[in-house]
Amino acid sequence: MQVWDGITGARIEFDWPAEQKGSTIAYMNENLNLTSALLKRIEEVGGVEVLDGQKVEDIVLGEESEDLDLSLWPVVSLSGGRRLAARLLVGADGANSPVRAFAGIESRGWDYGRHGLVATLKMEGSGWGEEESKIAYQRFLPTGPVAMLPMPGKFSTLVWSTTPALAAHLKTLSSTDFIAMVNAAFRLSPVDLAYLHTLAEGQTDEVAWRSQHTDFDMQRVPQQVVRVQDGSIASFPLKLRHADTYIGERVALVGDAAHTVHPLAGQGLNQGQGDVESLAATIEFAVAHGQDIGVHMSLEAYNADRYAANNLLLGVVDKLHKLYAVESGPLIPLRSIGLRAVNALRPVKQFFMSQAAGTGVKVL
Ligand SMILES: Cc1cc2nc3c(=O)[nH]c(=O)nc-3n(C[C@H](O)[C@H](O)[C@H](O)COP(=O)(O)OP(=O)(O)OC[C@H]3O[C@@H](n4cnc5c(N)ncnc54)[C@H](O)[C@@H]3O)c2cc1C
């Protein structure tokens, strides 16, 4: 991983020392592949009825009848017409979670005033080098970080955090001008980029000319982008949110339903996977000890395990965003000294890499 400050050029390079060569810091896994693998696994394991392509239209508390008291159980109505009473309803339904709303759990935070612009790109030449040793790049610009993440073959995925106005403008560009802007984002100065953003069109020629007059190390930026996949450009508003609690009576929240983080550290889905792992262990324990899996007492261990860990990561990522959003003043040289210091200190850097790789002491 190569990460650098767009203003000062201070850089941190994450690579394993020679004796650990071959170790992987992180895997890039496309969501589509992850989802289809999980569905395949559910099918293999069996015992699960999958109701696909249906919307949860309503969640209400059940009723009390002569032989069954469901008055504290959530009852879910599906668009297909089915109604299901849940001993435990797990809200894995994203940032606007209907399950969280049903449980009356508040979610607090703030909007970043930034959009995450994503696209699937094709690179020139050999793309990313050997299949086993691909590099992820992230440059912190004053408007937000721009990241190029490797995918199989010559493809990569772009995550460009920027203001809503600039994201909207980038989406109006022709594909050649869009590609020029992406290449410029990793090479040209923030001043050049600010000017390029004011042009309605013609970025291709302007970037080519400015690149000839800009000094950058070809080895330390991603290869040139040559194509953008049709229909792959999209943008999402970025925000921080954290639910007051992850559990309610017969309800548990996981993933973005519980917390939403700025994508600069690429941790959102990872956090959700950590939640699911912890909730599964909690349920397993409750079942093994003959407890009701839906009651507060059984779910408390999940909340205790994940809340503080997620809160810490949300805070760190939020501070990083704020630190790198500063355009001038004493913070800029200070943050560059910090970045260079970490880069020079092998053990500290290795600690961060172990965290990213999930092999280190589990503090996040
Ligand atoms: C620009 C950007 C880049 C990102 N990059 C990364 C990255 O590199 N790495 C990373 O780890 N994370 C990344 N994230 C974060 C990641 O995308 C989220 O954390 C993750 O998708 C959350 O997963 P989830 O399943 O909790 O929620 P979601 O992905 O939001 O899924 C919720 C699901 O619930 C369904 N749903 C909602 N309501 C209903 C209903 N009423 N009935 C039926 N279904 C419903 C939705 O259709 C959806 O399928 C990024 C986020 C953004 C915005």
Tab-separated table of C-alpha atoms and ligand atoms in Angstrom:
chain	number	residue	atom	x	y	z
A	1	MET	CA	0.000	0.000	0.000
A	2	GLN	CA	1.228	3.466	-0.901
A	3	VAL	CA	-0.350	6.382	0.936
A	4	TRP	CA	0.706	9.998	0.522
A	5	ASP	CA	-0.172	13.595	1.305
A	6	GLY	CA	-1.324	15.456	-1.811
A	7	ILE	CA	-0.028	18.775	-0.515
A	8	THR	CA	3.442	17.925	0.825
A	9	GLY	CA	4.075	14.588	-0.904
A	10	ALA	CA	4.987	12.951	2.468
A	11	ARG	CA	4.525	9.254	1.954
A	12	ILE	CA	4.119	5.990	3.799
A	13	GLU	CA	4.788	2.693	2.068
A	14	PHE	CA	3.372	-0.459	3.587
A	15	ASP	CA	5.320	-3.498	2.525
A	16	TRP	CA	6.380	-6.547	4.494
A	17	PRO	CA	10.069	-6.915	5.389
A	18	ALA	CA	12.097	-9.377	3.287
A	19	GLU	CA	11.636	-12.280	5.748
A	20	GLN	CA	7.852	-11.943	5.488
A	21	LYS	CA	7.677	-11.469	1.706
A	22	GLY	CA	4.711	-13.283	0.302
A	23	SER	CA	2.516	-12.295	3.250
A	24	THR	CA	-0.573	-10.368	2.241
A	25	ILE	CA	-1.609	-7.125	3.902
A	26	ALA	CA	-5.138	-7.189	2.573
A	27	TYR	CA	-7.376	-8.856	0.027
A	28	MET	CA	-9.625	-6.996	-2.370
A	29	ASN	CA	-12.865	-8.898	-2.639
A	30	GLU	CA	-15.682	-7.662	-4.826
A	31	ASN	CA	-19.004	-7.597	-3.015
A	32	LEU	CA	-20.700	-9.619	-5.747
A	33	ASN	CA	-18.212	-12.474	-5.282
A	34	LEU	CA	-18.573	-12.353	-1.519
A	35	THR	CA	-22.363	-12.431	-1.684
A	36	SER	CA	-22.549	-15.289	-4.154
A	37	ALA	CA	-20.009	-17.317	-2.128
A	38	LEU	CA	-22.069	-16.803	1.027
A	39	LEU	CA	-25.279	-17.865	-0.723
A	40	LYS	CA	-23.505	-20.960	-2.052
A	41	ARG	CA	-22.338	-21.797	1.471
A	42	ILE	CA	-25.862	-21.389	2.865
A	43	GLU	CA	-27.075	-23.848	0.236
A	44	GLU	CA	-24.310	-26.336	1.144
A	45	VAL	CA	-25.018	-26.128	4.864
A	46	GLY	CA	-28.783	-26.397	4.322
A	47	GLY	CA	-31.581	-25.886	6.809
A	48	VAL	CA	-32.098	-22.267	5.754
A	49	GLU	CA	-35.002	-20.976	3.704
A	50	VAL	CA	-33.877	-18.039	1.543
A	51	LEU	CA	-36.663	-15.639	0.571
A	52	ASP	CA	-34.983	-13.705	-2.219
A	53	GLY	CA	-36.108	-10.527	-4.000
A	54	GLN	CA	-38.626	-9.594	-1.330
A	55	LYS	CA	-38.889	-6.383	0.597
A	56	VAL	CA	-39.570	-6.142	4.316
A	57	GLU	CA	-42.629	-3.913	4.183
A	58	ASP	CA	-43.525	-3.709	7.816
A	59	ILE	CA	-42.306	-4.779	11.260
A	60	VAL	CA	-44.701	-4.764	14.190
A	61	LEU	CA	-44.953	-6.480	17.558
A	62	GLY	CA	-46.894	-9.741	17.544
A	63	GLU	CA	-50.037	-10.556	19.441
A	64	GLU	CA	-50.930	-12.629	22.416
A	65	SER	CA	-53.111	-15.636	21.782
A	66	GLU	CA	-54.386	-18.418	24.020
A	67	ASP	CA	-51.480	-20.788	23.381
A	68	LEU	CA	-48.691	-18.367	22.372
A	69	ASP	CA	-47.597	-14.946	23.611
A	70	LEU	CA	-45.862	-13.100	20.775
A	71	SER	CA	-46.497	-9.639	22.182
A	72	LEU	CA	-42.748	-8.991	22.518
A	73	TRP	CA	-41.774	-10.687	19.255
A	74	PRO	CA	-41.158	-8.728	16.049
A	75	VAL	CA	-43.394	-9.841	13.184
A	76	VAL	CA	-42.034	-9.072	9.719
A	77	SER	CA	-44.351	-8.639	6.697
A	78	LEU	CA	-42.762	-9.414	3.332
A	79	SER	CA	-43.783	-8.020	-0.058
A	80	GLY	CA	-44.488	-11.621	-1.136
A	81	GLY	CA	-47.267	-11.721	1.462
A	82	ARG	CA	-45.581	-13.892	4.130
A	83	ARG	CA	-45.551	-12.868	7.796
A	84	LEU	CA	-42.771	-14.170	10.025
A	85	ALA	CA	-42.464	-13.912	13.789
A	86	ALA	CA	-38.834	-13.732	14.902
A	87	ARG	CA	-37.344	-15.015	18.125
A	88	LEU	CA	-34.367	-12.846	17.146
A	89	LEU	CA	-34.554	-10.296	14.307
A	90	VAL	CA	-31.096	-9.375	12.991
A	91	GLY	CA	-30.997	-5.984	11.282
A	92	ALA	CA	-28.398	-6.315	8.508
A	93	ASP	CA	-30.352	-3.804	6.459
A	94	GLY	CA	-27.906	-0.959	5.933
A	95	ALA	CA	-27.511	2.633	7.059
A	96	ASN	CA	-31.266	3.433	6.931
A	97	SER	CA	-32.118	0.223	8.780
A	98	PRO	CA	-35.892	-0.369	9.137
A	99	VAL	CA	-35.079	-2.871	11.925
A	100	ARG	CA	-33.240	-0.156	13.872
A	101	ALA	CA	-36.236	2.172	13.413
A	102	PHE	CA	-38.592	-0.580	14.622
A	103	ALA	CA	-36.464	-1.122	17.736
A	104	GLY	CA	-36.463	2.631	18.442
A	105	ILE	CA	-32.662	2.717	18.583
A	106	GLU	CA	-31.199	6.168	17.844
A	107	SER	CA	-28.265	6.511	15.471
A	108	ARG	CA	-26.099	9.611	15.882
A	109	GLY	CA	-23.309	11.279	13.928
A	110	TRP	CA	-22.704	13.762	11.157
A	111	ASP	CA	-22.503	14.088	7.392
A	112	TYR	CA	-19.080	14.760	5.899
A	113	GLY	CA	-20.377	16.980	3.097
A	114	ARG	CA	-18.507	14.632	0.787
A	115	HIS	CA	-19.500	12.044	-1.781
A	116	GLY	CA	-17.601	8.841	-2.529
A	117	LEU	CA	-17.309	8.558	-6.308
A	118	VAL	CA	-16.648	5.005	-7.481
A	119	ALA	CA	-15.759	3.555	-10.903
A	120	THR	CA	-14.270	0.417	-12.425
A	121	LEU	CA	-11.182	1.199	-14.468
A	122	LYS	CA	-8.818	-0.522	-16.858
A	123	MET	CA	-5.106	0.216	-16.593
A	124	GLU	CA	-2.501	0.428	-19.321
A	125	GLY	CA	0.430	-1.981	-19.866
A	126	SER	CA	0.884	-4.751	-17.369
A	127	GLY	CA	-1.630	-3.085	-15.064
A	128	TRP	CA	-0.665	-4.055	-11.550
A	129	GLY	CA	2.387	-6.226	-12.029
A	130	GLU	CA	2.321	-9.777	-10.728
A	131	GLU	CA	-1.056	-11.098	-9.694
A	132	GLU	CA	0.262	-11.912	-6.191
A	133	SER	CA	1.833	-8.567	-5.375
A	134	LYS	CA	-0.545	-5.811	-6.263
A	135	ILE	CA	-0.340	-2.338	-4.812
A	136	ALA	CA	-3.164	-0.158	-3.495
A	137	TYR	CA	-2.675	3.621	-3.799
A	138	GLN	CA	-4.275	6.399	-1.787
A	139	ARG	CA	-3.534	10.105	-2.070
A	140	PHE	CA	-4.980	12.588	0.419
A	141	LEU	CA	-6.235	15.661	-1.431
A	142	PRO	CA	-7.711	18.697	0.383
A	143	THR	CA	-11.189	17.704	-0.875
A	144	GLY	CA	-10.748	14.118	0.405
A	145	PRO	CA	-8.735	10.978	-0.349
A	146	VAL	CA	-8.608	9.376	-3.781
A	147	ALA	CA	-7.862	5.643	-3.821
A	148	MET	CA	-7.049	3.167	-6.574
A	149	LEU	CA	-7.508	-0.423	-5.476
A	150	PRO	CA	-6.324	-3.418	-7.487
A	151	MET	CA	-8.683	-5.978	-8.952
A	152	PRO	CA	-7.872	-9.058	-11.045
A	153	GLY	CA	-6.059	-8.582	-14.350
A	154	LYS	CA	-5.651	-5.006	-15.483
A	155	PHE	CA	-8.690	-3.716	-13.641
A	156	SER	CA	-8.939	-1.490	-10.638
A	157	THR	CA	-11.603	0.208	-8.602
A	158	LEU	CA	-11.641	3.912	-7.829
A	159	VAL	CA	-12.963	5.488	-4.635
A	160	TRP	CA	-12.669	9.274	-4.855
A	161	SER	CA	-14.030	11.202	-1.883
A	162	THR	CA	-14.794	14.746	-2.904
A	163	THR	CA	-17.381	17.503	-2.540
A	164	PRO	CA	-20.888	16.752	-3.868
A	165	ALA	CA	-20.470	19.525	-6.487
A	166	LEU	CA	-17.162	18.140	-7.804
A	167	ALA	CA	-18.517	14.578	-7.798
A	168	ALA	CA	-21.534	15.759	-9.808
A	169	HIS	CA	-19.230	17.600	-12.240
A	170	LEU	CA	-16.950	14.565	-12.697
A	171	LYS	CA	-20.018	12.493	-13.589
A	172	THR	CA	-20.923	14.917	-16.399
A	173	LEU	CA	-17.522	14.553	-18.162
A	174	SER	CA	-16.936	12.476	-21.290
A	175	SER	CA	-15.159	9.195	-20.508
A	176	THR	CA	-11.834	10.486	-21.917
A	177	ASP	CA	-11.980	13.644	-19.804
A	178	PHE	CA	-13.039	11.576	-16.755
A	179	ILE	CA	-10.036	9.262	-17.264
A	180	ALA	CA	-7.748	12.302	-17.594
A	181	MET	CA	-9.061	13.645	-14.277
A	182	VAL	CA	-8.457	10.315	-12.521
A	183	ASN	CA	-4.882	10.181	-13.836
A	184	ALA	CA	-4.409	13.817	-12.786
A	185	ALA	CA	-5.736	13.119	-9.278
A	186	PHE	CA	-2.715	10.863	-8.592
A	187	ARG	CA	-0.150	13.079	-10.333
A	188	LEU	CA	-0.913	16.793	-10.514
A	189	SER	CA	-0.890	19.365	-7.708
A	190	PRO	CA	-4.086	20.317	-5.847
A	191	VAL	CA	-3.825	23.748	-7.536
A	192	ASP	CA	-3.810	22.135	-10.998
A	193	LEU	CA	-6.725	19.921	-9.981
A	194	ALA	CA	-8.740	22.884	-8.694
A	195	TYR	CA	-8.296	24.581	-12.078
A	196	LEU	CA	-9.165	21.423	-14.024
A	197	HIS	CA	-12.388	21.102	-12.029
A	198	THR	CA	-13.496	24.524	-13.340
A	199	LEU	CA	-13.415	23.338	-16.979
A	200	ALA	CA	-16.657	22.087	-18.479
A	201	GLU	CA	-14.656	19.922	-20.917
A	202	GLY	CA	-11.203	19.550	-22.503
A	203	GLN	CA	-9.457	18.051	-19.443
A	204	THR	CA	-7.702	15.461	-21.647
A	205	ASP	CA	-5.455	17.990	-23.443
A	206	GLU	CA	-4.995	20.137	-20.375
A	207	VAL	CA	-3.882	17.186	-18.214
A	208	ALA	CA	-1.512	15.912	-20.930
A	209	TRP	CA	0.131	19.327	-21.137
A	210	ARG	CA	0.354	19.872	-17.379
A	211	SER	CA	1.687	16.336	-16.795
A	212	GLN	CA	4.652	17.087	-19.086
A	213	HIS	CA	5.570	19.962	-16.796
A	214	THR	CA	5.073	18.128	-13.498
A	215	ASP	CA	7.675	16.087	-11.696
A	216	PHE	CA	6.355	12.822	-10.295
A	217	ASP	CA	7.901	9.447	-9.691
A	218	MET	CA	6.315	7.015	-12.189
A	219	GLN	CA	7.162	4.108	-9.890
A	220	ARG	CA	5.134	5.496	-7.026
A	221	VAL	CA	1.826	6.303	-8.700
A	222	PRO	CA	-0.634	3.844	-10.258
A	223	GLN	CA	-0.290	3.104	-13.944
A	224	GLN	CA	-2.306	5.264	-16.324
A	225	VAL	CA	-6.000	4.518	-16.604
A	226	VAL	CA	-7.024	3.829	-20.197
A	227	ARG	CA	-10.697	2.964	-19.914
A	228	VAL	CA	-13.671	3.344	-17.615
A	229	GLN	CA	-16.271	0.587	-17.595
A	230	ASP	CA	-19.652	1.749	-18.893
A	231	GLY	CA	-22.204	2.363	-16.172
A	232	SER	CA	-19.688	1.851	-13.354
A	233	ILE	CA	-19.474	5.488	-12.215
A	234	ALA	CA	-21.640	6.209	-9.168
A	235	SER	CA	-21.442	8.308	-6.029
A	236	PHE	CA	-22.658	7.956	-2.443
A	237	PRO	CA	-22.958	10.538	0.360
A	238	LEU	CA	-20.424	9.902	3.131
A	239	LYS	CA	-21.378	10.066	6.764
A	240	LEU	CA	-20.514	8.895	10.239
A	241	ARG	CA	-23.273	7.242	12.238
A	242	HIS	CA	-23.252	5.087	15.341
A	243	ALA	CA	-26.336	3.483	16.906
A	244	ASP	CA	-26.735	4.009	20.652
A	245	THR	CA	-26.755	0.242	21.144
A	246	TYR	CA	-26.581	-2.831	18.877
A	247	ILE	CA	-29.239	-4.765	20.754
A	248	GLY	CA	-32.868	-4.442	21.775
A	249	GLU	CA	-35.464	-6.940	22.958
A	250	ARG	CA	-35.364	-9.668	20.235
A	251	VAL	CA	-33.316	-7.405	17.967
A	252	ALA	CA	-29.611	-7.230	17.070
A	253	LEU	CA	-28.026	-4.818	14.586
A	254	VAL	CA	-24.962	-5.652	12.469
A	255	GLY	CA	-22.951	-3.807	9.786
A	256	ASP	CA	-24.051	-0.420	8.498
A	257	ALA	CA	-27.341	-0.718	10.387
A	258	ALA	CA	-25.199	-0.312	13.517
A	259	HIS	CA	-22.415	1.986	12.243
A	260	THR	CA	-21.378	3.882	9.115
A	261	VAL	CA	-17.782	4.928	8.606
A	262	HIS	CA	-15.892	7.093	6.076
A	263	PRO	CA	-14.467	4.724	3.424
A	264	LEU	CA	-10.912	6.127	3.582
A	265	ALA	CA	-9.652	3.112	5.527
A	266	GLY	CA	-11.807	0.585	3.637
A	267	GLN	CA	-13.107	-0.818	6.928
A	268	GLY	CA	-16.915	-0.579	6.659
A	269	LEU	CA	-17.628	-4.090	5.456
A	270	ASN	CA	-14.814	-5.524	7.580
A	271	GLN	CA	-16.446	-4.062	10.682
A	272	GLY	CA	-19.738	-5.669	9.663
A	273	GLN	CA	-18.047	-9.037	9.242
A	274	GLY	CA	-16.546	-8.669	12.720
A	275	ASP	CA	-20.053	-7.999	14.064
A	276	VAL	CA	-21.461	-11.103	12.396
A	277	GLU	CA	-18.648	-13.290	13.726
A	278	SER	CA	-19.224	-11.993	17.240
A	279	LEU	CA	-23.042	-12.288	17.055
A	280	ALA	CA	-22.771	-15.865	15.763
A	281	ALA	CA	-20.514	-16.769	18.710
A	282	THR	CA	-22.954	-15.104	21.115
A	283	ILE	CA	-25.909	-17.043	19.693
A	284	GLU	CA	-23.915	-20.275	19.765
A	285	PHE	CA	-23.106	-19.735	23.430
A	286	ALA	CA	-26.744	-18.981	24.262
A	287	VAL	CA	-27.953	-22.118	22.454
A	288	ALA	CA	-25.305	-24.286	24.130
A	289	HIS	CA	-26.416	-22.987	27.542
A	290	GLY	CA	-30.137	-23.392	26.934
A	291	GLN	CA	-30.826	-19.648	26.881
A	292	ASP	CA	-33.430	-17.809	24.808
A	293	ILE	CA	-31.322	-16.257	22.006
A	294	GLY	CA	-33.572	-13.197	21.651
A	295	VAL	CA	-33.428	-11.726	25.130
A	296	HIS	CA	-31.250	-8.859	26.218
A	297	MET	CA	-29.274	-10.964	28.650
A	298	SER	CA	-28.188	-13.412	25.925
A	299	LEU	CA	-27.239	-10.629	23.491
A	300	GLU	CA	-25.326	-8.438	25.924
A	301	ALA	CA	-22.014	-10.191	25.201
A	302	TYR	CA	-22.302	-9.219	21.524
A	303	ASN	CA	-22.890	-5.558	22.331
A	304	ALA	CA	-20.017	-5.528	24.811
A	305	ASP	CA	-17.649	-7.195	22.349
A	306	ARG	CA	-18.321	-4.972	19.348
A	307	TYR	CA	-19.492	-1.549	20.524
A	308	ALA	CA	-16.251	-0.184	21.944
A	309	ALA	CA	-14.127	-1.731	19.178
A	310	ASN	CA	-16.256	-0.160	16.442
A	311	ASN	CA	-16.414	3.160	18.285
A	312	LEU	CA	-12.627	3.305	18.434
A	313	LEU	CA	-12.278	2.672	14.704
A	314	LEU	CA	-15.015	5.193	13.847
A	315	GLY	CA	-13.132	7.800	15.898
A	316	VAL	CA	-9.735	7.079	14.337
A	317	VAL	CA	-11.089	7.204	10.773
A	318	ASP	CA	-13.027	10.396	11.534
A	319	LYS	CA	-9.884	12.103	12.909
A	320	LEU	CA	-7.877	11.008	9.869
A	321	HIS	CA	-10.482	12.542	7.576
A	322	LYS	CA	-10.393	15.802	9.546
A	323	LEU	CA	-6.587	15.887	9.731
A	324	TYR	CA	-6.227	15.530	5.960
A	325	ALA	CA	-9.072	17.910	5.096
A	326	VAL	CA	-6.915	20.819	6.367
A	327	GLU	CA	-5.498	22.815	3.432
A	328	SER	CA	-3.098	25.211	5.166
A	329	GLY	CA	-1.567	26.125	8.529
A	330	PRO	CA	0.747	24.384	11.020
A	331	LEU	CA	-1.063	21.039	10.877
A	332	ILE	CA	0.241	20.350	7.385
A	333	PRO	CA	3.971	20.116	8.214
A	334	LEU	CA	3.082	18.307	11.452
A	335	ARG	CA	1.018	15.619	9.767
A	336	SER	CA	3.779	15.129	7.194
A	337	ILE	CA	6.381	14.695	9.954
A	338	GLY	CA	4.030	12.128	11.516
A	339	LEU	CA	3.638	10.231	8.266
A	340	ARG	CA	7.389	10.245	7.554
A	341	ALA	CA	8.133	9.175	11.134
A	342	VAL	CA	5.784	6.194	10.901
A	343	ASN	CA	7.316	5.339	7.526
A	344	ALA	CA	10.793	5.316	9.069
A	345	LEU	CA	9.799	3.269	12.123
A	346	ARG	CA	9.600	-0.344	10.935
A	347	PRO	CA	8.012	-1.802	14.100
A	348	VAL	CA	5.253	0.833	14.138
A	349	LYS	CA	4.589	0.288	10.449
A	350	GLN	CA	4.559	-3.450	10.924
A	351	PHE	CA	2.020	-3.030	13.724
A	352	PHE	CA	-0.313	-1.152	11.352
A	353	MET	CA	0.169	-3.798	8.660
A	354	SER	CA	-0.560	-6.606	11.102
A	355	GLN	CA	-3.760	-4.801	12.050
A	356	ALA	CA	-4.781	-4.447	8.415
A	357	ALA	CA	-3.910	-8.074	7.743
A	358	GLY	CA	-5.826	-9.196	10.828
A	359	THR	CA	-2.772	-11.023	12.150
A	360	GLY	CA	-1.823	-8.653	14.937
A	361	VAL	CA	-3.035	-8.111	18.469
A	362	LYS	CA	-6.757	-7.545	18.154
A	363	VAL	CA	-7.264	-3.975	19.371
A	364	LEU	CA	-9.640	-2.681	16.707
B	1	LIG	C1	-17.887	4.791	-1.672
B	1	LIG	C2	-17.781	3.675	-0.667
B	1	LIG	C3	-16.676	2.821	-0.692
B	1	LIG	C4	-16.539	1.785	0.240
B	1	LIG	N1	-15.425	1.000	0.204
B	1	LIG	C5	-15.287	0.023	1.132
B	1	LIG	C6	-14.125	-0.838	1.135
B	1	LIG	O1	-13.230	-0.678	0.308
B	1	LIG	N2	-14.048	-1.806	2.076
B	1	LIG	C7	-15.013	-1.985	3.021
B	1	LIG	O2	-14.865	-2.866	3.874
B	1	LIG	N3	-16.126	-1.204	3.039
B	1	LIG	C8	-16.278	-0.224	2.121
B	1	LIG	N4	-17.399	0.562	2.133
B	1	LIG	C9	-18.431	0.312	3.144
B	1	LIG	C10	-19.316	-0.865	2.753
B	1	LIG	O3	-19.855	-0.662	1.462
B	1	LIG	C11	-20.438	-0.998	3.778
B	1	LIG	O4	-19.898	-0.972	5.075
B	1	LIG	C12	-21.157	-2.332	3.586
B	1	LIG	O5	-21.736	-2.397	2.301
B	1	LIG	C13	-22.249	-2.498	4.629
B	1	LIG	O6	-22.851	-3.745	4.452
B	1	LIG	P1	-24.244	-4.051	5.104
B	1	LIG	O7	-24.627	-5.408	4.618
B	1	LIG	O8	-24.231	-3.769	6.554
B	1	LIG	O9	-25.254	-2.948	4.480
B	1	LIG	P2	-25.661	-2.736	2.950
B	1	LIG	O10	-24.549	-3.061	2.034
B	1	LIG	O11	-26.250	-1.357	2.891
B	1	LIG	O12	-26.801	-3.818	2.713
B	1	LIG	C14	-28.089	-3.685	3.306
B	1	LIG	C15	-29.053	-4.527	2.509
B	1	LIG	O13	-30.332	-4.495	3.146
B	1	LIG	C16	-31.314	-4.391	2.150
B	1	LIG	N5	-32.532	-3.770	2.702
B	1	LIG	C17	-32.675	-2.572	3.301
B	1	LIG	N6	-33.962	-2.372	3.625
B	1	LIG	C18	-34.645	-3.461	3.233
B	1	LIG	C19	-36.015	-3.858	3.274
B	1	LIG	N7	-36.960	-3.070	3.802
B	1	LIG	N8	-36.371	-5.065	2.760
B	1	LIG	C20	-35.437	-5.896	2.213
B	1	LIG	N9	-34.122	-5.593	2.147
B	1	LIG	C21	-33.732	-4.369	2.629
B	1	LIG	C22	-30.677	-3.488	1.085
B	1	LIG	O14	-31.307	-3.665	-0.169
B	1	LIG	C23	-29.236	-4.011	1.076
B	1	LIG	O15	-29.087	-5.075	0.197
B	1	LIG	C24	-17.542	1.605	1.219
B	1	LIG	C25	-18.666	2.451	1.249
B	1	LIG	C26	-18.777	3.491	0.314
B	1	LIG	C27	-19.990	4.411	0.371
